[in-house]
mmCIF file of N, CA and C in Angstrom:
data_model
loop_
_atom_site.group_PDB
_atom_site.id
_atom_site.type_symbol
_atom_site.label_atom_id
_atom_site.label_comp_id
_atom_site.label_asym_id
_atom_site.label_seq_id
_atom_site.Cartn_x
_atom_site.Cartn_y
_atom_site.Cartn_z
ATOM 1 N N UNK X 1 -6.624 15.962 -8.897
ATOM 2 C CA UNK X 1 -7.876 15.583 -8.446
ATOM 3 C C UNK X 1 -8.557 14.560 -9.526
ATOM 4 N N UNK X 2 -8.693 13.081 -9.173
ATOM 5 C CA UNK X 2 -9.325 12.161 -9.868
ATOM 6 C C UNK X 2 -10.547 12.231 -9.961
ATOM 7 N N UNK X 3 -11.200 12.121 -11.497
ATOM 8 C CA UNK X 3 -12.424 12.442 -11.784
ATOM 9 C C UNK X 3 -12.935 11.388 -12.841
ATOM 10 N N UNK X 4 -14.239 10.866 -12.489
ATOM 11 C CA UNK X 4 -14.531 9.862 -13.241
ATOM 12 C C UNK X 4 -15.997 10.243 -13.769
ATOM 13 N N UNK X 5 -16.288 10.104 -15.160
ATOM 14 C CA UNK X 5 -17.513 10.266 -15.708
ATOM 15 C C UNK X 5 -17.885 9.304 -16.617
ATOM 16 N N UNK X 6 -19.348 8.977 -16.301
ATOM 17 C CA UNK X 6 -19.979 7.862 -16.907
ATOM 18 C C UNK X 6 -20.750 8.670 -18.135
ATOM 19 N N UNK X 7 -20.984 7.814 -19.208
ATOM 20 C CA UNK X 7 -21.659 8.382 -20.380
ATOM 21 C C UNK X 7 -22.287 7.202 -21.244
ATOM 22 N N UNK X 8 -23.361 7.359 -21.763
ATOM 23 C CA UNK X 8 -24.193 6.453 -22.648
ATOM 24 C C UNK X 8 -25.611 6.836 -22.649
ATOM 25 N N UNK X 9 -26.477 6.060 -23.331
ATOM 26 C CA UNK X 9 -27.576 6.291 -23.438
ATOM 27 C C UNK X 9 -28.528 5.956 -22.140
ATOM 28 N N UNK X 10 -29.272 6.818 -21.871
ATOM 29 C CA UNK X 10 -30.387 6.634 -20.675
ATOM 30 C C UNK X 10 -31.575 5.706 -20.755
ATOM 31 N N UNK X 11 -31.582 5.197 -22.069
ATOM 32 C CA UNK X 11 -32.901 4.421 -22.470
ATOM 33 C C UNK X 11 -32.325 3.295 -23.424
ATOM 34 N N UNK X 12 -32.655 2.006 -22.897
ATOM 35 C CA UNK X 12 -32.398 1.199 -23.726
ATOM 36 C C UNK X 12 -33.547 -0.136 -23.694
ATOM 37 N N UNK X 13 -33.775 -0.669 -24.917
ATOM 38 C CA UNK X 13 -34.985 -1.652 -25.021
ATOM 39 C C UNK X 13 -34.509 -3.113 -24.600
ATOM 40 N N UNK X 14 -35.629 -3.653 -24.127
ATOM 41 C CA UNK X 14 -35.335 -5.038 -23.818
ATOM 42 C C UNK X 14 -34.765 -5.920 -24.736
ATOM 43 N N UNK X 15 -33.561 -6.841 -24.478
ATOM 44 C CA UNK X 15 -33.004 -7.507 -25.298
ATOM 45 C C UNK X 15 -31.955 -6.730 -25.946
ATOM 46 N N UNK X 16 -31.839 -5.741 -25.876
ATOM 47 C CA UNK X 16 -30.803 -5.091 -26.691
ATOM 48 C C UNK X 16 -29.324 -5.085 -25.580
ATOM 49 N N UNK X 17 -28.456 -4.534 -26.127
ATOM 50 C CA UNK X 17 -26.969 -4.132 -25.372
ATOM 51 C C UNK X 17 -26.987 -2.769 -24.533
ATOM 52 N N UNK X 18 -26.761 -2.838 -23.465
ATOM 53 C CA UNK X 18 -26.430 -1.602 -22.638
ATOM 54 C C UNK X 18 -24.891 -1.228 -22.747
ATOM 55 N N UNK X 19 -24.492 -0.047 -23.088
ATOM 56 C CA UNK X 19 -23.302 0.330 -23.427
ATOM 57 C C UNK X 19 -22.981 1.462 -22.778
ATOM 58 N N UNK X 20 -21.969 1.542 -21.847
ATOM 59 C CA UNK X 20 -21.594 2.757 -20.965
ATOM 60 C C UNK X 20 -20.308 2.873 -20.987
ATOM 61 N N UNK X 21 -19.580 4.107 -21.084
ATOM 62 C CA UNK X 21 -18.013 4.437 -21.103
ATOM 63 C C UNK X 21 -17.771 5.149 -19.966
ATOM 64 N N UNK X 22 -16.755 5.025 -19.227
ATOM 65 C CA UNK X 22 -16.224 5.840 -18.041
ATOM 66 C C UNK X 22 -14.989 6.614 -18.491
ATOM 67 N N UNK X 23 -15.046 7.731 -18.577
ATOM 68 C CA UNK X 23 -13.864 8.849 -18.821
ATOM 69 C C UNK X 23 -13.247 9.128 -17.717
ATOM 70 N N UNK X 24 -11.737 8.750 -17.581
ATOM 71 C CA UNK X 24 -11.256 9.170 -16.228
ATOM 72 C C UNK X 24 -10.099 10.038 -16.567
ATOM 73 N N UNK X 25 -9.994 11.087 -15.675
ATOM 74 C CA UNK X 25 -8.944 12.250 -15.535
ATOM 75 C C UNK X 25 -8.387 12.268 -14.201
ATOM 76 N N UNK X 26 -7.281 12.833 -14.447
ATOM 77 C CA UNK X 26 -6.352 12.828 -12.993
ATOM 78 C C UNK X 26 -5.734 11.579 -12.526
ATOM 79 N N UNK X 27 -5.651 10.479 -13.206
ATOM 80 C CA UNK X 27 -5.165 9.448 -13.069
ATOM 81 C C UNK X 27 -4.959 8.503 -14.353
ATOM 82 N N UNK X 28 -4.352 7.743 -14.433
ATOM 83 C CA UNK X 28 -4.143 6.665 -15.652
ATOM 84 C C UNK X 28 -5.022 5.346 -15.197
ATOM 85 N N UNK X 29 -5.612 4.847 -16.332
ATOM 86 C CA UNK X 29 -6.222 3.500 -16.089
ATOM 87 C C UNK X 29 -5.044 2.444 -15.873
ATOM 88 N N UNK X 30 -3.981 2.536 -16.270
ATOM 89 C CA UNK X 30 -2.779 1.756 -16.370
ATOM 90 C C UNK X 30 -1.883 1.961 -15.081
ATOM 91 N N UNK X 31 -2.245 2.855 -14.267
ATOM 92 C CA UNK X 31 -1.449 3.333 -13.054
ATOM 93 C C UNK X 31 -1.421 1.738 -12.295
ATOM 94 N N UNK X 32 -0.226 1.425 -11.790
ATOM 95 C CA UNK X 32 -0.006 -0.069 -11.133
ATOM 96 C C UNK X 32 -0.620 0.017 -9.822
ATOM 97 N N UNK X 33 -1.500 -1.050 -9.528
ATOM 98 C CA UNK X 33 -2.306 -1.513 -8.529
ATOM 99 C C UNK X 33 -3.926 -0.846 -8.730
ATOM 100 N N UNK X 34 -3.991 -0.205 -9.791
ATOM 101 C CA UNK X 34 -5.289 0.480 -9.647
ATOM 102 C C UNK X 34 -6.344 -0.531 -10.300
ATOM 103 N N UNK X 35 -7.639 -0.316 -9.840
ATOM 104 C CA UNK X 35 -8.668 -1.057 -10.503
ATOM 105 C C UNK X 35 -9.921 -0.494 -10.626
ATOM 106 N N UNK X 36 -10.694 -0.924 -11.750
ATOM 107 C CA UNK X 36 -11.691 0.116 -12.275
ATOM 108 C C UNK X 36 -12.859 -0.671 -12.323
ATOM 109 N N UNK X 37 -13.786 -0.472 -11.533
ATOM 110 C CA UNK X 37 -14.962 -1.251 -11.499
ATOM 111 C C UNK X 37 -16.408 -0.578 -12.085
ATOM 112 N N UNK X 38 -17.352 -1.342 -12.403
ATOM 113 C CA UNK X 38 -18.877 -1.070 -12.659
ATOM 114 C C UNK X 38 -19.535 -1.595 -11.489
ATOM 115 N N UNK X 39 -20.292 -0.611 -10.959
ATOM 116 C CA UNK X 39 -21.265 -0.756 -10.013
ATOM 117 C C UNK X 39 -22.472 -0.247 -10.246
ATOM 118 N N UNK X 40 -23.635 -0.873 -9.684
ATOM 119 C CA UNK X 40 -24.967 -0.426 -10.015
ATOM 120 C C UNK X 40 -25.837 -0.548 -9.065
ATOM 121 N N UNK X 41 -27.093 0.236 -9.030
ATOM 122 C CA UNK X 41 -27.697 0.480 -7.879
ATOM 123 C C UNK X 41 -29.351 0.404 -8.457
ATOM 124 N N UNK X 42 -30.101 -0.669 -8.312
ATOM 125 C CA UNK X 42 -31.266 -0.732 -8.863
ATOM 126 C C UNK X 42 -32.404 0.202 -8.159
ATOM 127 N N UNK X 43 -33.421 0.366 -8.400
ATOM 128 C CA UNK X 43 -34.247 1.362 -7.499
ATOM 129 C C UNK X 43 -34.500 0.522 -6.508
ATOM 130 N N UNK X 44 -34.485 1.209 -5.254
ATOM 131 C CA UNK X 44 -35.140 0.551 -3.867
ATOM 132 C C UNK X 44 -33.992 -0.486 -3.383
ATOM 133 N N UNK X 45 -32.826 -0.753 -4.087
ATOM 134 C CA UNK X 45 -31.961 -1.751 -3.875
ATOM 135 C C UNK X 45 -30.661 -1.259 -3.440
ATOM 136 N N UNK X 46 -29.873 -2.059 -3.061
ATOM 137 C CA UNK X 46 -28.427 -1.838 -2.506
ATOM 138 C C UNK X 46 -27.629 -1.659 -3.910
ATOM 139 N N UNK X 47 -26.371 -1.492 -3.447
ATOM 140 C CA UNK X 47 -25.426 -1.353 -4.674
ATOM 141 C C UNK X 47 -24.934 -2.855 -5.099
ATOM 142 N N UNK X 48 -24.511 -3.086 -6.354
ATOM 143 C CA UNK X 48 -24.302 -4.502 -6.746
ATOM 144 C C UNK X 48 -23.016 -4.086 -7.624
ATOM 145 N N UNK X 49 -21.889 -4.761 -7.382
ATOM 146 C CA UNK X 49 -20.673 -5.027 -8.153
ATOM 147 C C UNK X 49 -20.917 -5.652 -9.271
ATOM 148 N N UNK X 50 -20.432 -5.240 -10.455
ATOM 149 C CA UNK X 50 -20.534 -5.617 -11.696
ATOM 150 C C UNK X 50 -19.642 -6.639 -12.374
ATOM 151 N N UNK X 51 -18.289 -5.786 -12.213
ATOM 152 C CA UNK X 51 -17.195 -6.334 -12.711
ATOM 153 C C UNK X 51 -16.005 -5.306 -12.604
ATOM 154 N N UNK X 52 -14.768 -5.758 -12.900
ATOM 155 C CA UNK X 52 -13.671 -4.784 -12.643
ATOM 156 C C UNK X 52 -12.543 -5.056 -13.928
ATOM 157 N N UNK X 53 -11.931 -4.053 -14.436
ATOM 158 C CA UNK X 53 -10.712 -4.358 -15.235
ATOM 159 C C UNK X 53 -9.521 -3.556 -14.325
ATOM 160 N N UNK X 54 -8.556 -4.501 -14.186
ATOM 161 C CA UNK X 54 -7.368 -3.890 -13.557
ATOM 162 C C UNK X 54 -6.312 -3.120 -14.378
ATOM 163 N N UNK X 55 -5.415 -2.722 -13.734
ATOM 164 C CA UNK X 55 -4.428 -1.672 -14.589
ATOM 165 C C UNK X 55 -3.647 -2.630 -15.574
ATOM 166 N N UNK X 56 -3.478 -3.982 -15.515
ATOM 167 C CA UNK X 56 -2.979 -4.637 -16.526
ATOM 168 C C UNK X 56 -3.938 -5.155 -17.417
ATOM 169 N N UNK X 57 -5.193 -4.925 -17.395
ATOM 170 C CA UNK X 57 -6.043 -5.290 -18.337
ATOM 171 C C UNK X 57 -7.093 -6.441 -18.138
ATOM 172 N N UNK X 58 -6.559 -7.017 -16.910
ATOM 173 C CA UNK X 58 -7.216 -8.332 -16.768
ATOM 174 C C UNK X 58 -8.478 -7.841 -16.261
ATOM 175 N N UNK X 59 -9.623 -8.777 -16.428
ATOM 176 C CA UNK X 59 -10.982 -8.660 -16.056
ATOM 177 C C UNK X 59 -11.694 -9.711 -15.211
ATOM 178 N N UNK X 60 -12.481 -9.152 -14.518
ATOM 179 C CA UNK X 60 -13.133 -10.057 -13.485
ATOM 180 C C UNK X 60 -14.785 -9.777 -13.466
ATOM 181 N N UNK X 61 -15.503 -10.735 -13.239
ATOM 182 C CA UNK X 61 -17.219 -10.202 -13.315
ATOM 183 C C UNK X 61 -17.763 -10.868 -12.174
ATOM 184 N N UNK X 62 -18.883 -10.387 -11.744
ATOM 185 C CA UNK X 62 -20.029 -10.765 -10.747
ATOM 186 C C UNK X 62 -20.538 -12.164 -11.490
ATOM 187 N N UNK X 63 -20.325 -13.174 -10.760
ATOM 188 C CA UNK X 63 -20.729 -14.572 -11.513
ATOM 189 C C UNK X 63 -22.193 -14.503 -11.974
ATOM 190 N N UNK X 64 -22.886 -13.877 -11.240
ATOM 191 C CA UNK X 64 -24.391 -13.695 -11.396
ATOM 192 C C UNK X 64 -24.783 -12.983 -12.973
ATOM 193 N N UNK X 65 -23.631 -12.123 -13.330
ATOM 194 C CA UNK X 65 -23.790 -11.435 -14.704
ATOM 195 C C UNK X 65 -22.724 -11.843 -15.629
ATOM 196 N N UNK X 66 -21.900 -12.568 -15.208
ATOM 197 C CA UNK X 66 -20.549 -12.924 -16.146
ATOM 198 C C UNK X 66 -21.130 -13.232 -17.753
ATOM 199 N N UNK X 67 -22.199 -13.943 -17.793
ATOM 200 C CA UNK X 67 -22.530 -14.470 -19.197
ATOM 201 C C UNK X 67 -22.835 -13.322 -20.116
ATOM 202 N N UNK X 68 -23.306 -12.241 -19.246
ATOM 203 C CA UNK X 68 -24.115 -11.125 -20.146
ATOM 204 C C UNK X 68 -22.881 -9.880 -20.119
ATOM 205 N N UNK X 69 -21.794 -10.147 -19.361
ATOM 206 C CA UNK X 69 -21.118 -8.542 -19.282
ATOM 207 C C UNK X 69 -19.940 -8.901 -19.808
ATOM 208 N N UNK X 70 -19.300 -7.775 -20.516
ATOM 209 C CA UNK X 70 -17.909 -7.439 -20.787
ATOM 210 C C UNK X 70 -17.525 -6.087 -20.450
ATOM 211 N N UNK X 71 -16.345 -6.044 -19.891
ATOM 212 C CA UNK X 71 -15.513 -4.770 -19.677
ATOM 213 C C UNK X 71 -14.184 -4.493 -20.437
ATOM 214 N N UNK X 72 -14.272 -3.620 -21.083
ATOM 215 C CA UNK X 72 -12.807 -3.211 -22.184
ATOM 216 C C UNK X 72 -12.307 -2.060 -21.671
ATOM 217 N N UNK X 73 -11.374 -1.345 -22.306
ATOM 218 C CA UNK X 73 -10.626 -0.315 -22.165
ATOM 219 C C UNK X 73 -10.018 0.212 -23.354
ATOM 220 N N UNK X 74 -9.730 1.385 -23.458
ATOM 221 C CA UNK X 74 -9.211 2.227 -24.317
ATOM 222 C C UNK X 74 -8.084 3.117 -23.648
ATOM 223 N N UNK X 75 -6.894 2.593 -23.597
ATOM 224 C CA UNK X 75 -5.978 3.370 -22.923
ATOM 225 C C UNK X 75 -5.623 4.518 -23.614
ATOM 226 N N UNK X 76 -5.541 4.766 -24.715
ATOM 227 C CA UNK X 76 -5.239 6.002 -25.479
ATOM 228 C C UNK X 76 -6.284 7.078 -25.098
ATOM 229 N N UNK X 77 -7.281 6.502 -24.799
ATOM 230 C CA UNK X 77 -8.320 7.697 -24.202
ATOM 231 C C UNK X 77 -8.603 7.602 -22.668
ATOM 232 N N UNK X 78 -7.942 6.818 -21.922
ATOM 233 C CA UNK X 78 -8.181 6.602 -20.685
ATOM 234 C C UNK X 78 -9.511 6.659 -20.195
ATOM 235 N N UNK X 79 -10.079 5.654 -20.988
ATOM 236 C CA UNK X 79 -11.575 5.113 -20.733
ATOM 237 C C UNK X 79 -11.647 3.767 -20.664
ATOM 238 N N UNK X 80 -12.585 3.345 -19.832
ATOM 239 C CA UNK X 80 -13.240 1.937 -19.682
ATOM 240 C C UNK X 80 -14.619 1.882 -20.163
ATOM 241 N N UNK X 81 -15.094 0.680 -20.453
ATOM 242 C CA UNK X 81 -16.385 0.702 -21.100
ATOM 243 C C UNK X 81 -17.071 -0.725 -20.474
ATOM 244 N N UNK X 82 -18.478 -0.623 -20.390
ATOM 245 C CA UNK X 82 -19.250 -1.684 -19.884
ATOM 246 C C UNK X 82 -20.264 -2.093 -21.034
ATOM 247 N N UNK X 83 -20.411 -3.364 -21.407
ATOM 248 C CA UNK X 83 -21.159 -3.853 -22.011
ATOM 249 C C UNK X 83 -22.233 -4.783 -21.442
ATOM 250 N N UNK X 84 -23.598 -4.698 -21.464
ATOM 251 C CA UNK X 84 -24.294 -5.549 -20.928
ATOM 252 C C UNK X 84 -25.344 -5.947 -21.786
ATOM 253 N N UNK X 85 -25.343 -7.512 -22.164
ATOM 254 C CA UNK X 85 -26.039 -7.937 -23.188
ATOM 255 C C UNK X 85 -27.595 -8.229 -22.820
ATOM 256 N N UNK X 86 -28.329 -8.380 -23.839
ATOM 257 C CA UNK X 86 -29.817 -9.020 -23.325
ATOM 258 C C UNK X 86 -30.302 -8.407 -22.255
ATOM 259 N N UNK X 87 -30.495 -7.145 -22.072
ATOM 260 C CA UNK X 87 -31.020 -6.530 -21.106
ATOM 261 C C UNK X 87 -32.672 -6.880 -20.554
ATOM 262 N N UNK X 88 -33.029 -6.518 -19.521
ATOM 263 C CA UNK X 88 -34.444 -6.702 -19.244
ATOM 264 C C UNK X 88 -34.715 -5.580 -18.405
ATOM 265 N N UNK X 89 -36.005 -5.366 -17.992
ATOM 266 C CA UNK X 89 -36.241 -4.254 -17.044
ATOM 267 C C UNK X 89 -35.682 -4.307 -15.839
ATOM 268 N N UNK X 90 -35.251 -5.647 -15.163
ATOM 269 C CA UNK X 90 -34.585 -5.710 -13.979
ATOM 270 C C UNK X 90 -33.121 -5.012 -14.032
ATOM 271 N N UNK X 91 -32.712 -5.028 -15.204
ATOM 272 C CA UNK X 91 -31.219 -4.051 -15.406
ATOM 273 C C UNK X 91 -31.460 -2.614 -15.272
ATOM 274 N N UNK X 92 -32.597 -2.023 -15.085
ATOM 275 C CA UNK X 92 -33.073 -0.637 -14.776
ATOM 276 C C UNK X 92 -32.121 -0.212 -13.394
ATOM 277 N N UNK X 93 -31.333 0.737 -13.472
ATOM 278 C CA UNK X 93 -30.366 1.026 -12.263
ATOM 279 C C UNK X 93 -29.805 2.361 -12.682
ATOM 280 N N UNK X 94 -29.149 2.920 -11.437
ATOM 281 C CA UNK X 94 -28.160 3.940 -11.694
ATOM 282 C C UNK X 94 -26.795 3.030 -11.709
ATOM 283 N N UNK X 95 -26.029 3.508 -12.759
ATOM 284 C CA UNK X 95 -24.572 2.874 -13.150
ATOM 285 C C UNK X 95 -23.632 3.593 -12.641
ATOM 286 N N UNK X 96 -22.684 3.017 -11.820
ATOM 287 C CA UNK X 96 -21.633 3.777 -11.475
ATOM 288 C C UNK X 96 -20.349 3.359 -11.954
ATOM 289 N N UNK X 97 -19.103 4.250 -12.200
ATOM 290 C CA UNK X 97 -17.949 3.516 -12.486
ATOM 291 C C UNK X 97 -17.252 4.085 -11.181
ATOM 292 N N UNK X 98 -16.158 3.311 -10.827
ATOM 293 C CA UNK X 98 -15.364 3.681 -9.680
ATOM 294 C C UNK X 98 -13.961 2.778 -9.603
ATOM 295 N N UNK X 99 -12.946 3.764 -8.947
ATOM 296 C CA UNK X 99 -11.579 3.227 -8.665
ATOM 297 C C UNK X 99 -11.543 2.764 -7.321
ATOM 298 N N UNK X 100 -10.571 1.949 -7.162
ATOM 299 C CA UNK X 100 -9.984 1.261 -6.122
ATOM 300 C C UNK X 100 -8.448 1.087 -6.266
ATOM 301 N N UNK X 101 -7.869 1.015 -5.027
ATOM 302 C CA UNK X 101 -6.490 1.112 -5.199
ATOM 303 C C UNK X 101 -6.055 -0.517 -4.691
ATOM 304 N N UNK X 102 -5.889 -1.254 -5.441
ATOM 305 C CA UNK X 102 -5.778 -2.671 -5.356
ATOM 306 C C UNK X 102 -6.781 -3.205 -5.884
ATOM 307 N N UNK X 103 -6.437 -4.688 -6.363
ATOM 308 C CA UNK X 103 -7.799 -5.085 -6.774
ATOM 309 C C UNK X 103 -8.245 -6.135 -5.837
ATOM 310 N N UNK X 104 -9.454 -6.036 -5.550
ATOM 311 C CA UNK X 104 -10.463 -7.001 -4.771
ATOM 312 C C UNK X 104 -11.520 -7.511 -5.455
ATOM 313 N N UNK X 105 -11.441 -8.444 -6.157
ATOM 314 C CA UNK X 105 -12.377 -8.994 -6.967
ATOM 315 C C UNK X 105 -13.719 -9.172 -5.902
ATOM 316 N N UNK X 106 -14.962 -8.454 -6.491
ATOM 317 C CA UNK X 106 -16.431 -8.684 -5.937
ATOM 318 C C UNK X 106 -16.428 -8.059 -4.472
ATOM 319 N N UNK X 107 -15.338 -7.217 -4.084
ATOM 320 C CA UNK X 107 -15.266 -6.371 -2.906
ATOM 321 C C UNK X 107 -16.776 -5.341 -2.820
ATOM 322 N N UNK X 108 -17.312 -5.416 -1.624
ATOM 323 C CA UNK X 108 -18.225 -4.791 -1.375
ATOM 324 C C UNK X 108 -18.322 -3.614 -0.172
ATOM 325 N N UNK X 109 -16.955 -3.452 -0.057
ATOM 326 C CA UNK X 109 -16.557 -2.476 1.428
ATOM 327 C C UNK X 109 -16.537 -1.191 0.340
ATOM 328 N N UNK X 110 -17.951 -0.438 0.079
ATOM 329 C CA UNK X 110 -17.817 0.657 -0.739
ATOM 330 C C UNK X 110 -16.896 1.787 -0.493
ATOM 331 N N UNK X 111 -16.577 2.187 1.005
ATOM 332 C CA UNK X 111 -15.797 3.218 1.622
ATOM 333 C C UNK X 111 -14.480 2.968 0.936
ATOM 334 N N UNK X 112 -13.997 1.601 0.683
ATOM 335 C CA UNK X 112 -12.652 1.446 0.093
ATOM 336 C C UNK X 112 -12.614 2.032 -1.297
ATOM 337 N N UNK X 113 -13.645 2.294 -2.358
ATOM 338 C CA UNK X 113 -13.599 2.794 -3.317
ATOM 339 C C UNK X 113 -13.257 4.141 -3.367
ATOM 340 N N UNK X 114 -12.229 4.560 -3.516
ATOM 341 C CA UNK X 114 -11.852 6.039 -3.529
ATOM 342 C C UNK X 114 -12.454 7.252 -4.508
ATOM 343 N N UNK X 115 -12.606 6.707 -5.593
ATOM 344 C CA UNK X 115 -13.092 7.694 -6.657
ATOM 345 C C UNK X 115 -14.392 7.040 -7.259
ATOM 346 N N UNK X 116 -15.594 8.127 -7.475
ATOM 347 C CA UNK X 116 -16.484 7.351 -8.118
ATOM 348 C C UNK X 116 -17.283 8.358 -9.145
ATOM 349 N N UNK X 117 -17.612 7.918 -10.104
ATOM 350 C CA UNK X 117 -18.491 8.873 -10.910
ATOM 351 C C UNK X 117 -19.819 9.439 -10.403
ATOM 352 N N UNK X 118 -20.301 10.139 -11.040
ATOM 353 C CA UNK X 118 -21.767 10.697 -10.375
ATOM 354 C C UNK X 118 -22.964 9.792 -10.703
ATOM 355 N N UNK X 119 -22.497 8.793 -11.537
ATOM 356 C CA UNK X 119 -23.726 8.010 -11.823
ATOM 357 C C UNK X 119 -24.512 8.280 -13.130
ATOM 358 N N UNK X 120 -25.013 7.247 -13.763
ATOM 359 C CA UNK X 120 -26.090 7.450 -14.779
ATOM 360 C C UNK X 120 -27.052 6.544 -14.863
ATOM 361 N N UNK X 121 -28.457 7.121 -14.999
ATOM 362 C CA UNK X 121 -29.336 6.470 -14.957
ATOM 363 C C UNK X 121 -29.691 5.715 -16.181
ATOM 364 N N UNK X 122 -29.762 4.246 -16.117
ATOM 365 C CA UNK X 122 -30.308 3.775 -17.385
ATOM 366 C C UNK X 122 -31.572 2.906 -17.048
ATOM 367 N N UNK X 123 -32.616 3.324 -17.893
ATOM 368 C CA UNK X 123 -33.884 2.514 -17.885
ATOM 369 C C UNK X 123 -34.046 1.568 -18.999
ATOM 370 N N UNK X 124 -34.386 0.507 -18.752
ATOM 371 C CA UNK X 124 -34.763 -0.660 -19.872
ATOM 372 C C UNK X 124 -36.343 -0.531 -20.057
ATOM 373 N N UNK X 125 -36.712 -0.158 -20.926
ATOM 374 C CA UNK X 125 -38.131 -0.256 -21.225
ATOM 375 C C UNK X 125 -38.458 -0.085 -23.031
ATOM 376 N N UNK X 126 -39.309 -0.877 -23.234
ATOM 377 C CA UNK X 126 -39.808 -0.667 -24.516
ATOM 378 C C UNK X 126 -40.641 0.659 -24.873
#
């Protein structure tokens, strides 16, 4: 059974960097064709795709967030991470990591993401 678990601070101050890690079990983040995304949901709004790191380490980002976002991985720990720089209160959201079989940059057919973390609330506030 594939499981994903987000971890990181629940409170970040404005202008700082939000850092989250997704720990994966039951599958390898280097499994061929797998793609590992970060997705968020602000309060009262829909899901927003933020970016993805594919099995080969290539990364792709939502153009609206690209200047502030970095996704990296640690294959020895089977983890991938999100950094979102210069956060504002508008970045307050539940943040999810999710797996998809096959890379589809920016895909919003959420049912095709076969495994999700439980989500972690991040609040940006001073």
